[in-house]
Amino acid sequence: MRDVTIVGAGPVGMLLAGELFRRGVDVELLERRPLAGEGTRAIGIHSPVLAALERSGVTEQLLAHAVQVRRGEARRRGRVLGMVRFDALAVRFPLVATLPQSRTEQVLGAGAPEALRGARVLAVLPRRDAVVVRAALQGRIIEIESRLVVVAAGAAGRELVFRPGAARSREYPDRYLMSDASAHARSDPEVAVVHLDPDGVLESFPLPGGRRRFVAWDAPGGDDGPDARRERLRGALVRRGEPEAAAAVSAATSFGVRRVVAPRLRNGRILAIGDTAHEVSPIGGQGMNLGLLDAATLAPLIAAWIREGRAPDAALARWERRRVGSARRAAALAFANTALGRPLGAADAVRRTAVRAMLSPPSAGLFARAYAMGFDLDA
């Protein structure tokens, strides 16, 4: 019997596996994907996560591969409305580290046991003193018994741990276009930029290697063909004064947003973390960080459970309350960011005034703390 089986080898599952492995816990890590992803997807790692991972040495490796973003700017038609100064925060790491998710997974995976890839989990079955994971692997059914199971398999993992309707989902009408492209030589290579224009938000974030992540609000009902997506994103960049970036965009993906916050993260020997337990709008960049903090704060509790042979129920209950509370806070901020980035037409002048006020003293520090996940209950 294994100590712990983790379902999902994305950043959250990989981090938990590495933290448990370092604590001497016997871990089985299962992943549906046959190969590690090569995409960028989530790119920003905030200060609370960097602080939580410093002791294990992971933070040093992440920072070695990342752009260190110490400032963000809100702009409209090239003019700065206000700034978010991460470098003014009184925290251990006053910055946002940006790097492709694939690189984050590589760094986290260096300290974790090798994942069993191509394993599609079919069921998580509780027993009296153990949990059985049933999975399909290379055309056959396997069963793995362990003392505990943690599901960190994203939205697809919810059906393994929650009854239908237990983790209610709210779909938003907003859609976005996204692309990573080479950025021309510019005066702000390490500055995050949010363009707040009447026809919707466009976000621009630095990436290593002289590249940037561009995310633009997209009107619903548009042609979802690859050429149409690319041209709409190029047009959005041109309208916001980024013609060189527009020329560098070769492809664009589209995505929608939804909100899910499960009320419970634990049922006996089964736990859910990351996007399996909560999903927030990626506008604001807090979703992956929320899951990484789930994993970092859960690892010592699981290690104590395995070491002592009994569940630290009181500590787990406190952990669950903090993480659900943090997810609700992150979801509220993500919704506010989503709403702020919608086209407002004639009300755009009101938004400009509000943003200037938000990002000016004395409130500027408060908003910098919020965007840096300083209000997470485990920050």
Tab-separated table of C-alpha atoms in Angstrom, residues 1-378:
chain	number	residue	atom	x	y	z
A	1	MET	CA	0.000	0.000	0.000
A	2	ARG	CA	1.294	3.466	-0.927
A	3	ASP	CA	1.159	6.347	1.514
A	4	VAL	CA	-0.404	8.859	-0.878
A	5	THR	CA	-1.683	8.777	-4.443
A	6	ILE	CA	-1.916	12.130	-6.222
A	7	VAL	CA	-4.141	12.369	-9.289
A	8	GLY	CA	-2.781	15.022	-11.642
A	9	ALA	CA	0.810	16.018	-12.442
A	10	GLY	CA	0.264	19.643	-13.344
A	11	PRO	CA	1.994	22.318	-11.255
A	12	VAL	CA	-0.234	21.773	-8.206
A	13	GLY	CA	0.039	17.992	-8.124
A	14	MET	CA	3.738	18.137	-8.941
A	15	LEU	CA	4.391	20.579	-6.112
A	16	LEU	CA	2.522	18.458	-3.584
A	17	ALA	CA	4.348	15.320	-4.730
A	18	GLY	CA	7.719	17.028	-4.354
A	19	GLU	CA	6.934	18.478	-0.925
A	20	LEU	CA	5.722	15.091	0.356
A	21	PHE	CA	8.654	13.236	-1.180
A	22	ARG	CA	11.072	15.592	0.598
A	23	ARG	CA	9.311	14.734	3.851
A	24	GLY	CA	9.815	11.008	3.359
A	25	VAL	CA	6.278	10.176	2.216
A	26	ASP	CA	5.821	7.360	-0.319
A	27	VAL	CA	3.964	9.001	-3.235
A	28	GLU	CA	2.347	7.660	-6.404
A	29	LEU	CA	1.750	10.407	-8.977
A	30	LEU	CA	-0.727	9.717	-11.791
A	31	GLU	CA	-1.169	11.814	-14.931
A	32	ARG	CA	-3.587	11.390	-17.822
A	33	ARG	CA	-1.341	13.165	-20.359
A	34	PRO	CA	1.229	10.823	-21.923
A	35	LEU	CA	3.754	13.671	-22.151
A	36	ALA	CA	4.375	16.840	-20.180
A	37	GLY	CA	2.772	19.920	-21.709
A	38	GLU	CA	4.877	22.308	-23.773
A	39	GLY	CA	2.579	25.349	-23.593
A	40	THR	CA	2.826	28.454	-21.451
A	41	ARG	CA	-0.729	28.615	-19.977
A	42	ALA	CA	-0.510	30.085	-16.456
A	43	ILE	CA	2.610	32.239	-16.244
A	44	GLY	CA	2.715	34.319	-13.042
A	45	ILE	CA	3.902	33.152	-9.613
A	46	HIS	CA	3.134	35.537	-6.762
A	47	SER	CA	5.034	36.421	-3.606
A	48	PRO	CA	3.191	34.129	-1.133
A	49	VAL	CA	4.007	31.082	-3.266
A	50	LEU	CA	7.648	32.109	-3.666
A	51	ALA	CA	7.930	32.535	0.102
A	52	ALA	CA	6.285	29.168	0.767
A	53	LEU	CA	8.702	27.344	-1.555
A	54	GLU	CA	11.914	29.105	-0.564
A	55	ARG	CA	12.961	26.589	2.086
A	56	SER	CA	12.831	23.677	-0.357
A	57	GLY	CA	15.018	25.493	-2.893
A	58	VAL	CA	12.274	25.623	-5.517
A	59	THR	CA	12.001	29.417	-5.411
A	60	GLU	CA	15.649	29.888	-6.331
A	61	GLN	CA	15.173	27.693	-9.395
A	62	LEU	CA	11.950	29.412	-10.445
A	63	LEU	CA	13.537	32.857	-10.210
A	64	ALA	CA	16.518	31.678	-12.243
A	65	HIS	CA	14.193	30.975	-15.179
A	66	ALA	CA	11.717	33.844	-14.745
A	67	VAL	CA	11.271	37.495	-15.567
A	68	GLN	CA	10.934	39.393	-12.290
A	69	VAL	CA	8.050	41.826	-12.721
A	70	ARG	CA	8.169	44.556	-10.090
A	71	ARG	CA	5.679	46.991	-11.596
A	72	GLY	CA	2.421	46.973	-13.501
A	73	GLU	CA	0.789	49.841	-15.375
A	74	ALA	CA	-2.799	50.577	-16.342
A	75	ARG	CA	-2.892	52.494	-19.617
A	76	ARG	CA	-5.426	53.949	-21.993
A	77	ARG	CA	-4.364	54.829	-25.528
A	78	GLY	CA	-0.738	55.001	-24.474
A	79	ARG	CA	-1.270	57.181	-21.410
A	80	VAL	CA	-0.584	55.788	-17.931
A	81	LEU	CA	-3.632	55.847	-15.655
A	82	GLY	CA	-1.833	54.399	-12.647
A	83	MET	CA	0.755	51.910	-11.428
A	84	VAL	CA	0.816	48.810	-9.251
A	85	ARG	CA	4.150	48.730	-7.410
A	86	PHE	CA	4.901	45.188	-6.296
A	87	ASP	CA	8.388	46.367	-5.321
A	88	ALA	CA	6.868	48.659	-2.683
A	89	LEU	CA	5.270	45.797	-0.758
A	90	ALA	CA	6.790	44.765	2.579
A	91	VAL	CA	7.108	41.088	1.636
A	92	ARG	CA	9.962	38.615	1.193
A	93	PHE	CA	9.606	38.652	-2.611
A	94	PRO	CA	8.223	42.007	-3.840
A	95	LEU	CA	7.673	40.838	-7.405
A	96	VAL	CA	5.753	38.534	-9.717
A	97	ALA	CA	7.849	35.817	-11.372
A	98	THR	CA	6.672	35.132	-14.932
A	99	LEU	CA	7.677	31.999	-16.803
A	100	PRO	CA	5.920	29.407	-18.977
A	101	GLN	CA	3.918	26.808	-17.084
A	102	SER	CA	5.909	24.061	-18.780
A	103	ARG	CA	9.074	25.462	-17.194
A	104	THR	CA	7.338	25.714	-13.811
A	105	GLU	CA	6.382	22.040	-14.103
A	106	GLN	CA	9.979	21.123	-14.960
A	107	VAL	CA	11.297	22.915	-11.878
A	108	LEU	CA	8.690	21.362	-9.600
A	109	GLY	CA	9.141	17.956	-11.195
A	110	ALA	CA	12.864	17.909	-10.409
A	111	GLY	CA	12.011	17.292	-6.754
A	112	ALA	CA	9.046	14.980	-7.293
A	113	PRO	CA	8.826	11.258	-8.028
A	114	GLU	CA	8.352	10.416	-11.690
A	115	ALA	CA	4.715	10.493	-12.759
A	116	LEU	CA	2.970	7.415	-14.127
A	117	ARG	CA	1.787	8.956	-17.390
A	118	GLY	CA	-1.083	7.864	-19.596
A	119	ALA	CA	-3.104	6.784	-16.546
A	120	ARG	CA	-6.737	7.875	-16.911
A	121	VAL	CA	-8.373	7.698	-13.493
A	122	LEU	CA	-11.867	6.192	-13.634
A	123	ALA	CA	-12.848	6.195	-9.969
A	124	VAL	CA	-11.655	7.029	-6.467
A	125	LEU	CA	-13.099	4.431	-4.077
A	126	PRO	CA	-12.965	4.925	-0.296
A	127	ARG	CA	-12.367	1.900	1.915
A	128	ARG	CA	-12.334	1.684	5.705
A	129	ASP	CA	-8.625	2.370	6.178
A	130	ALA	CA	-7.513	3.178	2.640
A	131	VAL	CA	-8.555	4.532	-0.751
A	132	VAL	CA	-8.423	2.681	-4.068
A	133	VAL	CA	-7.754	4.534	-7.317
A	134	ARG	CA	-8.971	2.700	-10.408
A	135	ALA	CA	-7.372	3.788	-13.677
A	136	ALA	CA	-7.042	2.774	-17.304
A	137	LEU	CA	-3.438	2.380	-18.435
A	138	GLN	CA	-2.320	1.073	-21.826
A	139	GLY	CA	-5.556	-0.781	-22.459
A	140	ARG	CA	-5.847	-2.413	-19.056
A	141	ILE	CA	-7.422	-1.531	-15.713
A	142	ILE	CA	-5.147	-1.026	-12.719
A	143	GLU	CA	-5.954	-0.398	-9.063
A	144	ILE	CA	-3.688	1.427	-6.621
A	145	GLU	CA	-4.372	1.305	-2.894
A	146	SER	CA	-3.055	4.057	-0.645
A	147	ARG	CA	-3.701	5.578	2.743
A	148	LEU	CA	-4.740	8.913	1.236
A	149	VAL	CA	-5.685	10.287	-2.174
A	150	VAL	CA	-5.368	13.896	-3.309
A	151	VAL	CA	-7.073	14.894	-6.560
A	152	ALA	CA	-5.325	17.780	-8.324
A	153	ALA	CA	-6.493	17.008	-11.843
A	154	GLY	CA	-8.118	20.300	-12.765
A	155	ALA	CA	-11.762	20.664	-13.693
A	156	ALA	CA	-11.803	17.123	-15.094
A	157	GLY	CA	-11.098	15.751	-11.614
A	158	ARG	CA	-14.255	17.143	-10.013
A	159	GLU	CA	-16.424	14.218	-11.019
A	160	LEU	CA	-14.056	11.923	-9.117
A	161	VAL	CA	-14.630	13.628	-5.766
A	162	PHE	CA	-17.807	15.740	-5.835
A	163	ARG	CA	-21.430	14.777	-6.257
A	164	PRO	CA	-23.200	16.491	-9.197
A	165	GLY	CA	-24.007	20.043	-8.168
A	166	ALA	CA	-21.805	20.026	-5.054
A	167	ALA	CA	-19.252	22.338	-6.694
A	168	ARG	CA	-21.527	24.763	-8.471
A	169	SER	CA	-20.236	26.438	-11.609
A	170	ARG	CA	-21.062	29.933	-12.828
A	171	GLU	CA	-20.299	30.669	-16.459
A	172	TYR	CA	-19.482	34.241	-17.479
A	173	PRO	CA	-20.266	35.640	-20.942
A	174	ASP	CA	-16.734	36.970	-21.404
A	175	ARG	CA	-14.338	35.472	-23.919
A	176	TYR	CA	-10.689	36.252	-24.532
A	177	LEU	CA	-8.022	35.801	-27.179
A	178	MET	CA	-4.504	34.838	-26.116
A	179	SER	CA	-1.102	34.558	-27.751
A	180	ASP	CA	2.573	34.552	-26.796
A	181	ALA	CA	4.737	36.454	-29.251
A	182	SER	CA	8.192	37.926	-29.624
A	183	ALA	CA	8.203	41.529	-28.443
A	184	HIS	CA	10.098	44.268	-30.241
A	185	ALA	CA	12.755	46.186	-28.328
A	186	ARG	CA	10.792	48.324	-25.897
A	187	SER	CA	11.366	50.591	-22.928
A	188	ASP	CA	9.241	48.446	-20.577
A	189	PRO	CA	10.502	44.860	-21.063
A	190	GLU	CA	9.841	43.887	-17.428
A	191	VAL	CA	6.613	45.834	-16.870
A	192	ALA	CA	3.159	44.242	-16.908
A	193	VAL	CA	0.724	46.402	-18.868
A	194	VAL	CA	-3.075	46.443	-18.815
A	195	HIS	CA	-4.675	48.505	-21.578
A	196	LEU	CA	-8.148	49.652	-20.487
A	197	ASP	CA	-9.837	50.851	-23.661
A	198	PRO	CA	-13.509	51.432	-24.515
A	199	ASP	CA	-13.633	48.194	-26.547
A	200	GLY	CA	-12.257	46.009	-23.749
A	201	VAL	CA	-9.101	45.082	-21.911
A	202	LEU	CA	-5.800	43.953	-23.389
A	203	GLU	CA	-3.187	42.545	-21.019
A	204	SER	CA	0.509	42.345	-21.844
A	205	PHE	CA	2.898	40.411	-19.596
A	206	PRO	CA	6.652	39.849	-19.958
A	207	LEU	CA	8.003	36.355	-20.558
A	208	PRO	CA	11.592	35.099	-20.727
A	209	GLY	CA	13.421	35.272	-24.030
A	210	GLY	CA	12.036	38.642	-25.099
A	211	ARG	CA	8.485	37.364	-25.470
A	212	ARG	CA	5.199	38.636	-24.057
A	213	ARG	CA	1.802	37.143	-23.255
A	214	PHE	CA	-1.109	39.065	-24.799
A	215	VAL	CA	-4.708	38.547	-23.663
A	216	ALA	CA	-7.551	40.578	-25.187
A	217	TRP	CA	-11.281	40.724	-24.458
A	218	ASP	CA	-13.170	39.280	-27.439
A	219	ALA	CA	-16.753	40.026	-28.396
A	220	PRO	CA	-18.961	36.913	-28.111
A	221	GLY	CA	-20.198	35.220	-31.257
A	222	GLY	CA	-17.101	35.810	-33.353
A	223	ASP	CA	-15.670	33.326	-35.843
A	224	ASP	CA	-13.599	30.825	-33.838
A	225	GLY	CA	-11.470	29.751	-36.782
A	226	PRO	CA	-7.704	30.085	-36.272
A	227	ASP	CA	-7.228	32.781	-38.927
A	228	ALA	CA	-10.139	34.849	-37.603
A	229	ARG	CA	-8.857	34.629	-34.025
A	230	ARG	CA	-5.381	35.699	-35.073
A	231	GLU	CA	-6.658	38.690	-37.047
A	232	ARG	CA	-8.924	39.882	-34.236
A	233	LEU	CA	-6.046	39.776	-31.763
A	234	ARG	CA	-3.778	41.586	-34.195
A	235	GLY	CA	-6.442	44.259	-34.599
A	236	ALA	CA	-6.779	44.631	-30.836
A	237	LEU	CA	-3.016	45.140	-30.523
A	238	VAL	CA	-2.889	47.719	-33.317
A	239	ARG	CA	-5.729	49.722	-31.773
A	240	ARG	CA	-3.810	49.898	-28.492
A	241	GLY	CA	-0.585	51.104	-30.029
A	242	GLU	CA	1.199	47.737	-30.322
A	243	PRO	CA	1.667	47.348	-34.120
A	244	GLU	CA	5.023	45.550	-33.834
A	245	ALA	CA	3.538	43.019	-31.418
A	246	ALA	CA	0.567	42.561	-33.752
A	247	ALA	CA	2.883	41.651	-36.613
A	248	ALA	CA	4.594	39.042	-34.408
A	249	VAL	CA	1.354	37.212	-33.531
A	250	SER	CA	1.199	34.028	-35.607
A	251	ALA	CA	-1.697	32.284	-33.832
A	252	ALA	CA	-4.240	32.928	-31.087
A	253	THR	CA	-6.305	30.692	-28.850
A	254	SER	CA	-9.653	31.597	-27.305
A	255	PHE	CA	-11.112	30.787	-23.905
A	256	GLY	CA	-14.065	31.549	-21.682
A	257	VAL	CA	-14.204	31.992	-17.916
A	258	ARG	CA	-16.193	30.528	-15.066
A	259	ARG	CA	-16.246	30.487	-11.300
A	260	VAL	CA	-16.274	27.355	-9.139
A	261	VAL	CA	-15.604	27.308	-5.394
A	262	ALA	CA	-16.265	23.961	-3.717
A	263	PRO	CA	-17.501	24.307	-0.115
A	264	ARG	CA	-15.439	21.329	1.090
A	265	LEU	CA	-11.974	20.052	0.206
A	266	ARG	CA	-11.864	16.900	2.318
A	267	ASN	CA	-13.980	13.786	2.699
A	268	GLY	CA	-12.199	11.375	5.022
A	269	ARG	CA	-9.058	10.158	3.274
A	270	ILE	CA	-9.823	11.958	-0.005
A	271	LEU	CA	-8.838	15.588	-0.615
A	272	ALA	CA	-9.256	17.979	-3.552
A	273	ILE	CA	-6.983	20.928	-4.344
A	274	GLY	CA	-6.237	23.316	-7.192
A	275	ASP	CA	-8.700	23.722	-10.052
A	276	THR	CA	-10.442	20.523	-8.986
A	277	ALA	CA	-11.648	22.435	-5.921
A	278	HIS	CA	-11.858	25.989	-7.241
A	279	GLU	CA	-11.684	27.721	-10.595
A	280	VAL	CA	-11.501	31.484	-11.031
A	281	SER	CA	-11.197	33.791	-14.008
A	282	PRO	CA	-7.579	33.893	-15.204
A	283	ILE	CA	-7.855	37.672	-15.534
A	284	GLY	CA	-5.668	38.728	-12.630
A	285	GLY	CA	-3.511	35.602	-12.655
A	286	GLN	CA	-4.392	34.047	-9.306
A	287	GLY	CA	-5.787	30.608	-10.192
A	288	MET	CA	-2.576	28.577	-10.339
A	289	ASN	CA	-1.179	30.395	-7.301
A	290	LEU	CA	-4.286	29.504	-5.326
A	291	GLY	CA	-3.678	25.830	-6.060
A	292	LEU	CA	0.047	26.034	-5.334
A	293	LEU	CA	-0.736	27.454	-1.899
A	294	ASP	CA	-3.255	24.633	-1.388
A	295	ALA	CA	-0.445	22.149	-2.002
A	296	ALA	CA	2.254	23.953	-0.020
A	297	THR	CA	0.048	24.266	3.073
A	298	LEU	CA	-1.397	20.757	2.829
A	299	ALA	CA	1.929	18.925	2.527
A	300	PRO	CA	3.040	19.216	6.189
A	301	LEU	CA	-0.395	18.092	7.395
A	302	ILE	CA	-0.354	14.989	5.207
A	303	ALA	CA	3.217	14.204	6.245
A	304	ALA	CA	2.180	14.399	9.910
A	305	TRP	CA	-0.830	12.162	9.200
A	306	ILE	CA	1.358	9.496	7.613
A	307	ARG	CA	4.075	9.776	10.251
A	308	GLU	CA	1.746	9.599	13.265
A	309	GLY	CA	-0.794	7.191	11.808
A	310	ARG	CA	-3.823	9.366	12.572
A	311	ALA	CA	-5.493	12.300	10.893
A	312	PRO	CA	-4.779	15.777	12.317
A	313	ASP	CA	-8.482	16.543	12.047
A	314	ALA	CA	-8.451	19.933	13.775
A	315	ALA	CA	-5.531	21.193	11.685
A	316	LEU	CA	-7.113	19.865	8.488
A	317	ALA	CA	-10.392	21.590	9.311
A	318	ARG	CA	-8.553	24.883	9.811
A	319	TRP	CA	-6.664	24.334	6.554
A	320	GLU	CA	-9.914	23.652	4.708
A	321	ARG	CA	-11.566	26.819	6.058
A	322	ARG	CA	-8.558	28.943	5.091
A	323	ARG	CA	-8.303	27.540	1.600
A	324	VAL	CA	-12.039	27.806	0.854
A	325	GLY	CA	-11.989	31.351	2.246
A	326	SER	CA	-8.957	32.206	0.122
A	327	ALA	CA	-10.640	30.770	-2.972
A	328	ARG	CA	-13.693	32.941	-2.376
A	329	ARG	CA	-11.510	36.029	-2.025
A	330	ALA	CA	-9.592	35.190	-5.193
A	331	ALA	CA	-12.829	34.524	-7.079
A	332	ALA	CA	-14.243	37.888	-6.001
A	333	LEU	CA	-11.105	39.717	-7.138
A	334	ALA	CA	-11.038	37.785	-10.416
A	335	PHE	CA	-14.664	38.722	-11.075
A	336	ALA	CA	-13.884	42.383	-10.364
A	337	ASN	CA	-10.954	42.240	-12.804
A	338	THR	CA	-13.163	40.596	-15.419
A	339	ALA	CA	-15.881	43.223	-15.023
A	340	LEU	CA	-13.325	46.047	-15.090
A	341	GLY	CA	-12.006	44.801	-18.424
A	342	ARG	CA	-15.323	44.717	-20.276
A	343	PRO	CA	-16.232	47.282	-22.950
A	344	LEU	CA	-18.024	50.146	-21.235
A	345	GLY	CA	-18.833	52.550	-24.039
A	346	ALA	CA	-19.851	55.935	-22.652
A	347	ALA	CA	-19.063	54.759	-19.109
A	348	ASP	CA	-15.371	54.448	-19.993
A	349	ALA	CA	-14.711	57.906	-18.520
A	350	VAL	CA	-16.068	56.693	-15.186
A	351	ARG	CA	-13.729	53.692	-15.324
A	352	ARG	CA	-10.729	55.916	-16.051
A	353	THR	CA	-11.520	58.082	-13.058
A	354	ALA	CA	-12.021	55.041	-10.830
A	355	VAL	CA	-8.750	53.404	-11.916
A	356	ARG	CA	-6.800	56.606	-11.324
A	357	ALA	CA	-8.248	56.806	-7.818
A	358	MET	CA	-7.616	53.122	-7.088
A	359	LEU	CA	-3.973	53.302	-8.143
A	360	SER	CA	-3.153	56.553	-6.349
A	361	PRO	CA	-2.183	56.954	-2.675
A	362	PRO	CA	-3.424	55.926	-0.207
A	363	SER	CA	-5.293	53.077	-1.932
A	364	ALA	CA	-2.511	52.098	-4.366
A	365	GLY	CA	-0.727	49.939	-1.789
A	366	LEU	CA	-3.946	48.145	-0.953
A	367	PHE	CA	-4.550	47.200	-4.571
A	368	ALA	CA	-0.926	46.146	-5.054
A	369	ARG	CA	-1.321	43.831	-2.076
A	370	ALA	CA	-4.556	42.426	-3.514
A	371	TYR	CA	-3.055	41.738	-6.948
A	372	ALA	CA	-0.026	40.116	-5.275
A	373	MET	CA	-2.332	37.705	-3.381
A	374	GLY	CA	-1.535	39.414	-0.104
A	375	PHE	CA	-5.085	38.801	1.113
A	376	ASP	CA	-4.832	35.037	0.766
A	377	LEU	CA	-5.369	33.619	4.239
A	378	ASP	CA	-2.068	31.719	3.999
